[in-house]
Amino acid sequence: MNNSNPVGGLSRVDEAAATELTTALQHQIDRMGDDELATAIVETKRALDALSATLHMFIADFDRRQVAERVHVLTTTQWLRHTLRLSVKEASGTLKTARALTEMPTV
């Protein structure tokens, strides 16, 4: 069985696992009451925000260390575009946010 992973894609094994997880999640959602569903939405958003902050911290340090320039001969924005498959606007906005967060006080 060929489980090759094309650039930016999932292998067949990964696709099968993702489908299985999606199906299991949908069954769990179907059993939730309205209040439980609302709570799950709020908790998921909080988790996404925390992950987003973590990602921006990583990107800010990656940029500060000039890893893209030293290792890949790219700007950080170019590296983000290529590696994370972002548009020019998304990549530059992500980097701008990451840089700005390093200037903000920790809460």
GROMACS .gro file of N, CA, C and O in nm, residues 11-46:
model
  144
   11SER      N    1  -0.159   1.146   0.405
   11SER     CA    2  -0.148   1.011   0.351
   11SER      C    3  -0.284   0.944   0.363
   11SER      O    4  -0.374   0.992   0.431
   12ARG      N    5  -0.300   0.832   0.296
   12ARG     CA    6  -0.428   0.759   0.305
   12ARG      C    7  -0.459   0.718   0.448
   12ARG      O    8  -0.573   0.721   0.490
   13VAL      N    9  -0.354   0.680   0.522
   13VAL     CA   10  -0.374   0.642   0.662
   13VAL      C   11  -0.421   0.763   0.742
   13VAL      O   12  -0.516   0.754   0.820
   14ASP      N   13  -0.358   0.879   0.720
   14ASP     CA   14  -0.399   1.001   0.789
   14ASP      C   15  -0.541   1.041   0.753
   14ASP      O   16  -0.618   1.085   0.837
   15GLU      N   17  -0.576   1.028   0.625
   15GLU     CA   18  -0.710   1.061   0.580
   15GLU      C   19  -0.814   0.970   0.646
   15GLU      O   20  -0.919   1.016   0.689
   16ALA      N   21  -0.783   0.842   0.656
   16ALA     CA   22  -0.875   0.747   0.720
   16ALA      C   23  -0.892   0.781   0.868
   16ALA      O   24  -1.003   0.779   0.920
   17ALA      N   25  -0.781   0.814   0.934
   17ALA     CA   26  -0.787   0.849   1.077
   17ALA      C   27  -0.867   0.978   1.096
   17ALA      O   28  -0.948   0.988   1.189
   18ALA      N   29  -0.846   1.075   1.008
   18ALA     CA   30  -0.920   1.202   1.017
   18ALA      C   31  -1.069   1.179   0.997
   18ALA      O   32  -1.152   1.237   1.068
   19THR      N   33  -1.104   1.094   0.903
   19THR     CA   34  -1.245   1.063   0.879
   19THR      C   35  -1.306   0.995   0.999
   19THR      O   36  -1.418   1.027   1.041
   20GLU      N   37  -1.233   0.902   1.059
   20GLU     CA   38  -1.282   0.831   1.177
   20GLU      C   39  -1.301   0.927   1.294
   20GLU      O   40  -1.403   0.921   1.365
   21LEU      N   41  -1.206   1.017   1.314
   21LEU     CA   42  -1.219   1.116   1.422
   21LEU      C   43  -1.336   1.210   1.399
   21LEU      O   44  -1.410   1.243   1.492
   22THR      N   45  -1.354   1.253   1.275
   22THR     CA   46  -1.466   1.342   1.242
   22THR      C   47  -1.599   1.273   1.269
   22THR      O   48  -1.692   1.334   1.325
   23THR      N   49  -1.609   1.147   1.231
   23THR     CA   50  -1.733   1.071   1.254
   23THR      C   51  -1.759   1.057   1.403
   23THR      O   52  -1.872   1.078   1.450
   24ALA      N   53  -1.656   1.024   1.479
   24ALA     CA   54  -1.672   1.009   1.624
   24ALA      C   55  -1.711   1.141   1.688
   24ALA      O   56  -1.799   1.145   1.776
   25LEU      N   57  -1.650   1.251   1.645
   25LEU     CA   58  -1.684   1.382   1.699
   25LEU      C   59  -1.829   1.417   1.668
   25LEU      O   60  -1.902   1.469   1.753
   26GLN      N   61  -1.873   1.388   1.545
   26GLN     CA   62  -2.011   1.420   1.507
   26GLN      C   63  -2.110   1.343   1.594
   26GLN      O   64  -2.212   1.398   1.636
   27HIS      N   65  -2.078   1.217   1.626
   27HIS     CA   66  -2.165   1.139   1.715
   27HIS      C   67  -2.171   1.202   1.854
   27HIS      O   68  -2.277   1.209   1.916
   28GLN      N   69  -2.056   1.250   1.901
   28GLN     CA   70  -2.052   1.315   2.032
   28GLN      C   71  -2.133   1.444   2.030
   28GLN      O   72  -2.210   1.473   2.122
   29ILE      N   73  -2.119   1.523   1.924
   29ILE     CA   74  -2.195   1.648   1.910
   29ILE      C   75  -2.345   1.621   1.907
   29ILE      O   76  -2.424   1.691   1.971
   30ASP      N   77  -2.383   1.517   1.834
   30ASP     CA   78  -2.525   1.482   1.822
   30ASP      C   79  -2.588   1.449   1.957
   30ASP      O   80  -2.708   1.468   1.977
   31ARG      N   81  -2.508   1.402   2.053
   31ARG     CA   82  -2.560   1.365   2.186
   31ARG      C   83  -2.561   1.483   2.284
   31ARG      O   84  -2.611   1.471   2.395
   32MET      N   85  -2.502   1.596   2.245
   32MET     CA   86  -2.493   1.712   2.336
   32MET      C   87  -2.626   1.786   2.343
   32MET      O   88  -2.696   1.800   2.244
   33GLY      N   89  -2.653   1.835   2.463
   33GLY     CA   90  -2.765   1.927   2.480
   33GLY      C   91  -2.723   2.066   2.434
   33GLY      O   92  -2.606   2.091   2.407
   34ASP      N   93  -2.818   2.157   2.426
   34ASP     CA   94  -2.790   2.292   2.377
   34ASP      C   95  -2.687   2.366   2.463
   34ASP      O   96  -2.595   2.428   2.410
   35ASP      N   97  -2.703   2.359   2.595
   35ASP     CA   98  -2.609   2.428   2.685
   35ASP      C   99  -2.469   2.367   2.674
   35ASP      O  100  -2.369   2.438   2.674
   36GLU      N  101  -2.464   2.235   2.667
   36GLU     CA  102  -2.336   2.166   2.654
   36GLU      C  103  -2.266   2.203   2.523
   36GLU      O  104  -2.145   2.225   2.518
   37LEU      N  105  -2.345   2.216   2.417
   37LEU     CA  106  -2.290   2.255   2.287
   37LEU      C  107  -2.235   2.398   2.292
   37LEU      O  108  -2.126   2.426   2.243
   38ALA      N  109  -2.310   2.488   2.355
   38ALA     CA  110  -2.265   2.627   2.369
   38ALA      C  111  -2.135   2.633   2.449
   38ALA      O  112  -2.041   2.705   2.413
   39THR      N  113  -2.128   2.557   2.557
   39THR     CA  114  -2.007   2.552   2.639
   39THR      C  115  -1.889   2.497   2.559
   39THR      O  116  -1.777   2.549   2.567
   40ALA      N  117  -1.913   2.395   2.479
   40ALA     CA  118  -1.807   2.337   2.396
   40ALA      C  119  -1.754   2.438   2.296
   40ALA      O  120  -1.633   2.444   2.269
   41ILE      N  121  -1.842   2.520   2.241
   41ILE     CA  122  -1.799   2.624   2.147
   41ILE      C  123  -1.707   2.724   2.217
   41ILE      O  124  -1.600   2.758   2.167
   42VAL      N  125  -1.749   2.771   2.334
   42VAL     CA  126  -1.669   2.869   2.409
   42VAL      C  127  -1.534   2.809   2.448
   42VAL      O  128  -1.430   2.874   2.432
   43GLU      N  129  -1.534   2.687   2.499
   43GLU     CA  130  -1.408   2.623   2.540
   43GLU      C  131  -1.316   2.598   2.421
   43GLU      O  132  -1.194   2.615   2.432
   44THR      N  133  -1.373   2.561   2.309
   44THR     CA  134  -1.291   2.538   2.189
   44THR      C  135  -1.230   2.669   2.141
   44THR      O  136  -1.112   2.673   2.103
   45LYS      N  137  -1.306   2.778   2.145
   45LYS     CA  138  -1.253   2.908   2.104
   45LYS      C  139  -1.140   2.950   2.195
   45LYS      O  140  -1.037   3.002   2.150
   46ARG      N  141  -1.153   2.928   2.325
   46ARG     CA  142  -1.046   2.962   2.420
   46ARG      C  143  -0.920   2.880   2.389
   46ARG      O  144  -0.809   2.932   2.394
   0.00000   0.00000   0.00000
